[in-house]
Amino acid sequence: RHRHDNNTETTQCGGGGGAAANGGELESIKVYCRVRPLGKATGDDVNSGESIKVSGDGQLVIDKANTNYHGNAAFNFDATFGPETKNTAVYEACGANVVQGCIEGYNGTIFCYGTTGAGKTHTMEGTPAEPGVIPSAFKQVFDHVQRVTAGGVGVAGAAVGAGVEASTEALDEAGPSTQILVRCTYCELYNEAIRDLLSTEPSKSLNDSISKGGIKSLESSLASFVVEDVEACTRYVIIMRTGPTSLV
């Protein structure tokens, strides 16, 4: 992330998955950069002019004439997104392949970083009119379930933070008689502390249980809930925000 005198900000997204998620590559880490528009609501000087130029070939160029920045004027990413880019285009480029890889049994992670006001929440959560990465990942999973079960519900897996992890046993034989279960969990890693955001004690750290049983014990330590559609997943995200006073 880079911030310049005119308050133009960028948000960087990282994603990586297995072979199926990245066009046959065995391992891949990809980095994308999104530049949000200037706006008075975010305290920007909208009359100062833009200091960052986004090209279509994954390059971000800093206009030195419009900033006090004195370093390298160009940065290269796997893809860049300008202020006019919608969340749908960002997800198709950054998230869809990773989630598809998870559905097929590969590990994958999507995360977004940048300081306050850079646009992380809009990119990851979005709005009802313009869903972000997380709800788009939910929809992709359930769309896949609908296809492979011809109307059945669920794929054994979990939505964890901004990523989706799915177990896909016997999907090749899936059909109308197949019933697959979807479970939702939500955890946070912050300041080296891992917390279960859907727990009745969300402030309690899970670090001790992980140190005893290893990282594989994390899944069994998390509260999980069966979900049948995107709306149910979204409901648990809201619970995570407001506090798990009622998980019914």
PDB file of C-alpha atoms in Angstrom:
ATOM      1  CA  ARG A   1       0.000   0.000   0.000  1.00  0.00           C
ATOM      2  CA  HIS A   2       1.230   3.477  -0.805  1.00  0.00           C
ATOM      3  CA  ARG A   3      -0.167   6.779   0.401  1.00  0.00           C
ATOM      4  CA  HIS A   4       0.748  10.128  -1.121  1.00  0.00           C
ATOM      5  CA  ASP A   5       0.221  13.803  -0.373  1.00  0.00           C
ATOM      6  CA  ASN A   6      -3.153  14.022  -2.124  1.00  0.00           C
ATOM      7  CA  ASN A   7      -4.536  11.116  -0.077  1.00  0.00           C
ATOM      8  CA  THR A   8      -4.838   8.755  -3.031  1.00  0.00           C
ATOM      9  CA  GLU A   9      -4.723   5.305  -1.490  1.00  0.00           C
ATOM     10  CA  THR A  10      -4.239   1.791  -2.737  1.00  0.00           C
ATOM     11  CA  THR A  11      -5.372  -1.508  -1.334  1.00  0.00           C
ATOM     12  CA  GLN A  12      -3.475  -4.687  -2.098  1.00  0.00           C
ATOM     13  CA  CYS A  13      -5.052  -8.115  -2.341  1.00  0.00           C
ATOM     14  CA  GLY A  14      -3.123 -11.360  -2.250  1.00  0.00           C
ATOM     15  CA  GLY A  15      -4.334 -14.743  -3.324  1.00  0.00           C
ATOM     16  CA  GLY A  16      -2.872 -18.171  -3.827  1.00  0.00           C
ATOM     17  CA  GLY A  17      -4.069 -21.668  -4.469  1.00  0.00           C
ATOM     18  CA  GLY A  18      -3.189 -25.041  -5.893  1.00  0.00           C
ATOM     19  CA  ALA A  19      -2.738 -26.299  -9.414  1.00  0.00           C
ATOM     20  CA  ALA A  20      -6.396 -26.238 -10.394  1.00  0.00           C
ATOM     21  CA  ALA A  21      -6.821 -22.733  -9.028  1.00  0.00           C
ATOM     22  CA  ASN A  22      -4.012 -21.220 -11.050  1.00  0.00           C
ATOM     23  CA  GLY A  23      -4.058 -22.671 -14.518  1.00  0.00           C
ATOM     24  CA  GLY A  24      -1.978 -25.753 -13.739  1.00  0.00           C
ATOM     25  CA  GLU A  25       0.713 -24.069 -11.672  1.00  0.00           C
ATOM     26  CA  LEU A  26       1.720 -26.178  -8.681  1.00  0.00           C
ATOM     27  CA  GLU A  27       1.982 -23.219  -6.339  1.00  0.00           C
ATOM     28  CA  SER A  28       1.346 -19.549  -6.941  1.00  0.00           C
ATOM     29  CA  ILE A  29       1.140 -16.337  -4.951  1.00  0.00           C
ATOM     30  CA  LYS A  30      -0.416 -13.476  -6.845  1.00  0.00           C
ATOM     31  CA  VAL A  31      -0.554  -9.831  -5.775  1.00  0.00           C
ATOM     32  CA  TYR A  32      -3.095  -7.325  -7.029  1.00  0.00           C
ATOM     33  CA  CYS A  33      -3.437  -3.605  -6.368  1.00  0.00           C
ATOM     34  CA  ARG A  34      -6.673  -1.606  -6.297  1.00  0.00           C
ATOM     35  CA  VAL A  35      -6.810   2.197  -6.209  1.00  0.00           C
ATOM     36  CA  ARG A  36      -9.918   3.670  -4.649  1.00  0.00           C
ATOM     37  CA  PRO A  37     -11.474   6.914  -5.897  1.00  0.00           C
ATOM     38  CA  LEU A  38     -10.943  10.187  -4.084  1.00  0.00           C
ATOM     39  CA  GLY A  39     -13.854  11.303  -1.939  1.00  0.00           C
ATOM     40  CA  LYS A  40     -14.701  14.073   0.515  1.00  0.00           C
ATOM     41  CA  ALA A  41     -16.282  11.534   2.883  1.00  0.00           C
ATOM     42  CA  THR A  42     -12.865   9.933   3.405  1.00  0.00           C
ATOM     43  CA  GLY A  43     -11.144  13.279   3.991  1.00  0.00           C
ATOM     44  CA  ASP A  44      -9.446  13.504   0.595  1.00  0.00           C
ATOM     45  CA  ASP A  45      -8.491  16.737  -1.095  1.00  0.00           C
ATOM     46  CA  VAL A  46     -10.512  16.071  -4.243  1.00  0.00           C
ATOM     47  CA  ASN A  47      -9.021  19.114  -5.972  1.00  0.00           C
ATOM     48  CA  SER A  48      -5.405  18.044  -5.544  1.00  0.00           C
ATOM     49  CA  GLY A  49      -5.372  15.744  -8.557  1.00  0.00           C
ATOM     50  CA  GLU A  50      -4.447  12.089  -8.782  1.00  0.00           C
ATOM     51  CA  SER A  51      -0.869  11.028  -8.136  1.00  0.00           C
ATOM     52  CA  ILE A  52      -1.287   7.357  -9.115  1.00  0.00           C
ATOM     53  CA  LYS A  53      -1.888   6.107 -12.638  1.00  0.00           C
ATOM     54  CA  VAL A  54      -3.100   2.555 -13.253  1.00  0.00           C
ATOM     55  CA  SER A  55      -2.242   0.816 -16.504  1.00  0.00           C
ATOM     56  CA  GLY A  56      -3.939  -2.208 -18.019  1.00  0.00           C
ATOM     57  CA  ASP A  57      -0.818  -4.361 -17.919  1.00  0.00           C
ATOM     58  CA  GLY A  58      -0.562  -4.599 -14.134  1.00  0.00           C
ATOM     59  CA  GLN A  59       1.602  -1.531 -13.615  1.00  0.00           C
ATOM     60  CA  LEU A  60       1.028   1.275 -11.143  1.00  0.00           C
ATOM     61  CA  VAL A  61       2.875   4.522 -11.888  1.00  0.00           C
ATOM     62  CA  ILE A  62       3.398   7.401  -9.468  1.00  0.00           C
ATOM     63  CA  ASP A  63       3.228  10.890 -10.952  1.00  0.00           C
ATOM     64  CA  LYS A  64       6.248  12.506  -9.336  1.00  0.00           C
ATOM     65  CA  ALA A  65       5.141  15.935 -10.503  1.00  0.00           C
ATOM     66  CA  ASN A  66       2.088  15.693  -8.261  1.00  0.00           C
ATOM     67  CA  THR A  67       3.642  14.245  -5.110  1.00  0.00           C
ATOM     68  CA  ASN A  68       6.688  14.491  -2.860  1.00  0.00           C
ATOM     69  CA  TYR A  69       7.444  10.817  -3.450  1.00  0.00           C
ATOM     70  CA  HIS A  70      11.061  10.381  -4.594  1.00  0.00           C
ATOM     71  CA  GLY A  71      11.371   6.616  -4.983  1.00  0.00           C
ATOM     72  CA  ASN A  72      10.808   4.264  -7.885  1.00  0.00           C
ATOM     73  CA  ALA A  73       8.005   5.657 -10.028  1.00  0.00           C
ATOM     74  CA  ALA A  74       6.582   2.323 -11.255  1.00  0.00           C
ATOM     75  CA  PHE A  75       5.428  -0.872  -9.524  1.00  0.00           C
ATOM     76  CA  ASN A  76       4.365  -4.110 -11.186  1.00  0.00           C
ATOM     77  CA  PHE A  77       1.569  -6.426  -9.980  1.00  0.00           C
ATOM     78  CA  ASP A  78      -0.259  -9.405 -11.410  1.00  0.00           C
ATOM     79  CA  ALA A  79      -3.106  -6.980 -12.091  1.00  0.00           C
ATOM     80  CA  THR A  80      -4.112  -3.460 -11.104  1.00  0.00           C
ATOM     81  CA  PHE A  81      -7.584  -1.966 -10.714  1.00  0.00           C
ATOM     82  CA  GLY A  82      -8.397   1.717 -11.117  1.00  0.00           C
ATOM     83  CA  PRO A  83     -10.955   3.774  -9.157  1.00  0.00           C
ATOM     84  CA  GLU A  84     -13.725   2.879 -11.602  1.00  0.00           C
ATOM     85  CA  THR A  85     -13.337  -0.900 -11.131  1.00  0.00           C
ATOM     86  CA  LYS A  86     -16.308  -2.731  -9.618  1.00  0.00           C
ATOM     87  CA  ASN A  87     -16.105  -5.517  -7.043  1.00  0.00           C
ATOM     88  CA  THR A  88     -17.305  -8.078  -9.590  1.00  0.00           C
ATOM     89  CA  ALA A  89     -14.247  -7.502 -11.772  1.00  0.00           C
ATOM     90  CA  VAL A  90     -11.938  -7.643  -8.749  1.00  0.00           C
ATOM     91  CA  TYR A  91     -13.412 -10.963  -7.609  1.00  0.00           C
ATOM     92  CA  GLU A  92     -13.237 -12.537 -11.052  1.00  0.00           C
ATOM     93  CA  ALA A  93      -9.549 -11.651 -11.265  1.00  0.00           C
ATOM     94  CA  CYS A  94      -8.480 -12.254  -7.654  1.00  0.00           C
ATOM     95  CA  GLY A  95     -10.867 -14.710  -6.084  1.00  0.00           C
ATOM     96  CA  ALA A  96     -12.796 -16.961  -8.446  1.00  0.00           C
ATOM     97  CA  ASN A  97      -9.890 -19.236  -9.395  1.00  0.00           C
ATOM     98  CA  VAL A  98      -8.763 -19.600  -5.787  1.00  0.00           C
ATOM     99  CA  VAL A  99     -12.248 -20.568  -4.611  1.00  0.00           C
ATOM    100  CA  GLN A 100     -12.648 -22.988  -7.502  1.00  0.00           C
ATOM    101  CA  GLY A 101      -9.372 -24.603  -6.486  1.00  0.00           C
ATOM    102  CA  CYS A 102     -10.658 -24.980  -2.915  1.00  0.00           C
ATOM    103  CA  ILE A 103     -13.818 -26.621  -4.223  1.00  0.00           C
ATOM    104  CA  GLU A 104     -11.611 -29.090  -6.081  1.00  0.00           C
ATOM    105  CA  GLY A 105      -9.625 -29.893  -2.943  1.00  0.00           C
ATOM    106  CA  TYR A 106      -6.689 -27.474  -3.029  1.00  0.00           C
ATOM    107  CA  ASN A 107      -5.776 -25.081  -0.228  1.00  0.00           C
ATOM    108  CA  GLY A 108      -6.245 -21.433  -1.055  1.00  0.00           C
ATOM    109  CA  THR A 109      -6.195 -18.061   0.688  1.00  0.00           C
ATOM    110  CA  ILE A 110      -7.410 -14.609  -0.277  1.00  0.00           C
ATOM    111  CA  PHE A 111      -6.499 -11.666   1.910  1.00  0.00           C
ATOM    112  CA  CYS A 112      -6.582  -7.898   1.606  1.00  0.00           C
ATOM    113  CA  TYR A 113      -4.382  -5.379   3.382  1.00  0.00           C
ATOM    114  CA  GLY A 114      -4.033  -1.627   3.626  1.00  0.00           C
ATOM    115  CA  THR A 115      -4.496   0.991   6.345  1.00  0.00           C
ATOM    116  CA  THR A 116      -7.740   2.581   7.511  1.00  0.00           C
ATOM    117  CA  GLY A 117      -9.600   4.177   4.638  1.00  0.00           C
ATOM    118  CA  ALA A 118      -7.809   2.265   1.887  1.00  0.00           C
ATOM    119  CA  GLY A 119     -10.938   0.316   0.945  1.00  0.00           C
ATOM    120  CA  LYS A 120     -10.417  -3.122   2.513  1.00  0.00           C
ATOM    121  CA  THR A 121     -13.966  -3.510   3.852  1.00  0.00           C
ATOM    122  CA  HIS A 122     -15.530  -2.440   0.562  1.00  0.00           C
ATOM    123  CA  THR A 123     -13.331  -4.883  -1.349  1.00  0.00           C
ATOM    124  CA  MET A 124     -13.840  -7.844   0.970  1.00  0.00           C
ATOM    125  CA  GLU A 125     -17.458  -7.335   2.104  1.00  0.00           C
ATOM    126  CA  GLY A 126     -18.909  -4.800  -0.321  1.00  0.00           C
ATOM    127  CA  THR A 127     -22.589  -3.846  -0.231  1.00  0.00           C
ATOM    128  CA  PRO A 128     -25.832  -5.641  -1.140  1.00  0.00           C
ATOM    129  CA  ALA A 129     -25.732  -3.869  -4.507  1.00  0.00           C
ATOM    130  CA  GLU A 130     -22.034  -4.584  -5.043  1.00  0.00           C
ATOM    131  CA  PRO A 131     -20.942  -7.710  -3.114  1.00  0.00           C
ATOM    132  CA  GLY A 132     -17.290  -8.066  -2.200  1.00  0.00           C
ATOM    133  CA  VAL A 133     -14.943 -11.036  -2.115  1.00  0.00           C
ATOM    134  CA  ILE A 134     -16.483 -12.816   0.901  1.00  0.00           C
ATOM    135  CA  PRO A 135     -20.141 -12.922  -0.240  1.00  0.00           C
ATOM    136  CA  SER A 136     -19.001 -13.649  -3.796  1.00  0.00           C
ATOM    137  CA  ALA A 137     -17.040 -16.654  -2.514  1.00  0.00           C
ATOM    138  CA  PHE A 138     -20.120 -17.873  -0.634  1.00  0.00           C
ATOM    139  CA  LYS A 139     -22.192 -17.579  -3.813  1.00  0.00           C
ATOM    140  CA  GLN A 140     -19.616 -19.435  -5.901  1.00  0.00           C
ATOM    141  CA  VAL A 141     -19.575 -22.347  -3.453  1.00  0.00           C
ATOM    142  CA  PHE A 142     -23.359 -22.648  -3.334  1.00  0.00           C
ATOM    143  CA  ASP A 143     -23.691 -22.225  -7.103  1.00  0.00           C
ATOM    144  CA  HIS A 144     -21.314 -25.167  -7.463  1.00  0.00           C
ATOM    145  CA  VAL A 145     -23.295 -27.196  -4.955  1.00  0.00           C
ATOM    146  CA  GLN A 146     -26.496 -26.493  -6.870  1.00  0.00           C
ATOM    147  CA  ARG A 147     -24.919 -27.714 -10.085  1.00  0.00           C
ATOM    148  CA  VAL A 148     -23.381 -30.929  -8.785  1.00  0.00           C
ATOM    149  CA  THR A 149     -26.357 -32.005  -6.703  1.00  0.00           C
ATOM    150  CA  ALA A 150     -29.095 -30.804  -9.066  1.00  0.00           C
ATOM    151  CA  GLY A 151     -30.918 -29.104  -6.232  1.00  0.00           C
ATOM    152  CA  GLY A 152     -29.266 -30.679  -3.189  1.00  0.00           C
ATOM    153  CA  VAL A 153     -27.834 -28.613  -0.345  1.00  0.00           C
ATOM    154  CA  GLY A 154     -24.282 -28.289   0.866  1.00  0.00           C
ATOM    155  CA  VAL A 155     -20.657 -29.067   0.243  1.00  0.00           C
ATOM    156  CA  ALA A 156     -18.628 -30.189   3.268  1.00  0.00           C
ATOM    157  CA  GLY A 157     -16.430 -27.248   3.983  1.00  0.00           C
ATOM    158  CA  ALA A 158     -16.043 -23.977   5.836  1.00  0.00           C
ATOM    159  CA  ALA A 159     -15.888 -20.304   5.108  1.00  0.00           C
ATOM    160  CA  VAL A 160     -12.971 -19.020   7.177  1.00  0.00           C
ATOM    161  CA  GLY A 161     -12.289 -15.307   7.274  1.00  0.00           C
ATOM    162  CA  ALA A 162     -11.853 -14.146   3.688  1.00  0.00           C
ATOM    163  CA  GLY A 163     -11.121 -17.590   2.312  1.00  0.00           C
ATOM    164  CA  VAL A 164     -13.135 -20.674   1.559  1.00  0.00           C
ATOM    165  CA  GLU A 165     -11.894 -24.140   2.383  1.00  0.00           C
ATOM    166  CA  ALA A 166     -13.858 -27.036   0.945  1.00  0.00           C
ATOM    167  CA  SER A 167     -13.728 -30.796   1.201  1.00  0.00           C
ATOM    168  CA  THR A 168     -15.059 -32.413  -1.966  1.00  0.00           C
ATOM    169  CA  GLU A 169     -15.258 -36.148  -1.383  1.00  0.00           C
ATOM    170  CA  ALA A 170     -17.231 -38.035  -4.040  1.00  0.00           C
ATOM    171  CA  LEU A 171     -18.238 -34.912  -5.971  1.00  0.00           C
ATOM    172  CA  ASP A 172     -17.667 -36.862  -9.180  1.00  0.00           C
ATOM    173  CA  GLU A 173     -20.543 -39.135  -8.168  1.00  0.00           C
ATOM    174  CA  ALA A 174     -22.731 -36.302  -6.912  1.00  0.00           C
ATOM    175  CA  GLY A 175     -26.283 -36.100  -8.199  1.00  0.00           C
ATOM    176  CA  PRO A 176     -29.918 -35.730  -7.142  1.00  0.00           C
ATOM    177  CA  SER A 177     -29.532 -38.446  -4.494  1.00  0.00           C
ATOM    178  CA  THR A 178     -26.421 -36.841  -3.007  1.00  0.00           C
ATOM    179  CA  GLN A 179     -26.727 -34.740   0.128  1.00  0.00           C
ATOM    180  CA  ILE A 180     -23.717 -32.608   0.996  1.00  0.00           C
ATOM    181  CA  LEU A 181     -23.330 -30.567   4.166  1.00  0.00           C
ATOM    182  CA  VAL A 182     -21.990 -27.024   4.448  1.00  0.00           C
ATOM    183  CA  ARG A 183     -20.617 -25.776   7.743  1.00  0.00           C
ATOM    184  CA  CYS A 184     -19.576 -22.197   8.434  1.00  0.00           C
ATOM    185  CA  THR A 185     -16.813 -21.123  10.810  1.00  0.00           C
ATOM    186  CA  TYR A 186     -15.234 -17.714  11.294  1.00  0.00           C
ATOM    187  CA  CYS A 187     -11.919 -17.028  13.009  1.00  0.00           C
ATOM    188  CA  GLU A 188      -9.563 -14.097  13.333  1.00  0.00           C
ATOM    189  CA  LEU A 189      -5.784 -13.864  13.574  1.00  0.00           C
ATOM    190  CA  TYR A 190      -4.901 -10.484  15.067  1.00  0.00           C
ATOM    191  CA  ASN A 191      -1.708  -9.468  16.876  1.00  0.00           C
ATOM    192  CA  GLU A 192      -0.668 -13.158  16.872  1.00  0.00           C
ATOM    193  CA  ALA A 193      -3.828 -14.170  18.743  1.00  0.00           C
ATOM    194  CA  ILE A 194      -6.379 -16.512  17.148  1.00  0.00           C
ATOM    195  CA  ARG A 195     -10.015 -16.013  18.169  1.00  0.00           C
ATOM    196  CA  ASP A 196     -13.240 -17.779  17.270  1.00  0.00           C
ATOM    197  CA  LEU A 197     -15.579 -14.985  16.177  1.00  0.00           C
ATOM    198  CA  LEU A 198     -18.693 -17.175  16.363  1.00  0.00           C
ATOM    199  CA  SER A 199     -17.928 -18.472  19.829  1.00  0.00           C
ATOM    200  CA  THR A 200     -19.930 -17.390  22.864  1.00  0.00           C
ATOM    201  CA  GLU A 201     -16.532 -16.204  24.125  1.00  0.00           C
ATOM    202  CA  PRO A 202     -15.126 -14.423  21.041  1.00  0.00           C
ATOM    203  CA  SER A 203     -12.461 -12.610  23.053  1.00  0.00           C
ATOM    204  CA  LYS A 204     -10.914 -15.891  24.227  1.00  0.00           C
ATOM    205  CA  SER A 205      -7.660 -16.802  22.492  1.00  0.00           C
ATOM    206  CA  LEU A 206      -7.279 -20.272  20.978  1.00  0.00           C
ATOM    207  CA  ASN A 207      -3.497 -20.108  21.027  1.00  0.00           C
ATOM    208  CA  ASP A 208      -3.125 -22.506  23.965  1.00  0.00           C
ATOM    209  CA  SER A 209      -5.187 -25.262  22.359  1.00  0.00           C
ATOM    210  CA  ILE A 210      -3.283 -24.887  19.103  1.00  0.00           C
ATOM    211  CA  SER A 211       0.087 -25.022  20.858  1.00  0.00           C
ATOM    212  CA  LYS A 212      -0.943 -28.368  22.383  1.00  0.00           C
ATOM    213  CA  GLY A 213      -2.607 -29.980  19.372  1.00  0.00           C
ATOM    214  CA  GLY A 214      -0.983 -28.155  16.468  1.00  0.00           C
ATOM    215  CA  ILE A 215      -2.662 -26.089  13.788  1.00  0.00           C
ATOM    216  CA  LYS A 216      -4.799 -29.083  12.758  1.00  0.00           C
ATOM    217  CA  SER A 217      -6.596 -28.853  16.087  1.00  0.00           C
ATOM    218  CA  LEU A 218      -7.920 -25.404  15.154  1.00  0.00           C
ATOM    219  CA  GLU A 219     -10.806 -26.760  13.076  1.00  0.00           C
ATOM    220  CA  SER A 220     -12.134 -28.910  15.906  1.00  0.00           C
ATOM    221  CA  SER A 221     -11.813 -25.957  18.308  1.00  0.00           C
ATOM    222  CA  LEU A 222     -13.985 -23.617  16.249  1.00  0.00           C
ATOM    223  CA  ALA A 223     -17.733 -23.229  16.594  1.00  0.00           C
ATOM    224  CA  SER A 224     -19.369 -24.334  13.339  1.00  0.00           C
ATOM    225  CA  PHE A 225     -22.905 -24.000  12.061  1.00  0.00           C
ATOM    226  CA  VAL A 226     -24.732 -25.696   9.218  1.00  0.00           C
ATOM    227  CA  VAL A 227     -25.695 -23.240   6.469  1.00  0.00           C
ATOM    228  CA  GLU A 228     -27.981 -23.803   3.499  1.00  0.00           C
ATOM    229  CA  ASP A 229     -27.450 -20.695   1.395  1.00  0.00           C
ATOM    230  CA  VAL A 230     -25.530 -17.445   0.974  1.00  0.00           C
ATOM    231  CA  GLU A 231     -27.961 -15.563   3.211  1.00  0.00           C
ATOM    232  CA  ALA A 232     -27.215 -17.900   6.119  1.00  0.00           C
ATOM    233  CA  CYS A 233     -23.483 -17.317   5.709  1.00  0.00           C
ATOM    234  CA  THR A 234     -24.095 -13.577   5.610  1.00  0.00           C
ATOM    235  CA  ARG A 235     -26.129 -13.813   8.804  1.00  0.00           C
ATOM    236  CA  TYR A 236     -23.144 -15.262  10.642  1.00  0.00           C
ATOM    237  CA  VAL A 237     -20.923 -12.484   9.320  1.00  0.00           C
ATOM    238  CA  ILE A 238     -23.386 -10.003  10.849  1.00  0.00           C
ATOM    239  CA  ILE A 239     -23.334 -11.951  14.118  1.00  0.00           C
ATOM    240  CA  MET A 240     -19.552 -11.768  14.054  1.00  0.00           C
ATOM    241  CA  ARG A 241     -19.743  -7.980  13.787  1.00  0.00           C
ATOM    242  CA  THR A 242     -22.376  -7.398  16.461  1.00  0.00           C
ATOM    243  CA  GLY A 243     -21.387 -10.166  18.894  1.00  0.00           C
ATOM    244  CA  PRO A 244     -22.698 -13.734  19.246  1.00  0.00           C
ATOM    245  CA  THR A 245     -25.525 -12.930  21.650  1.00  0.00           C
ATOM    246  CA  SER A 246     -27.786 -15.326  19.772  1.00  0.00           C
ATOM    247  CA  LEU A 247     -26.646 -18.040  17.410  1.00  0.00           C
ATOM    248  CA  VAL A 248     -30.109 -19.548  16.874  1.00  0.00           C
TER     249      VAL A 248
END
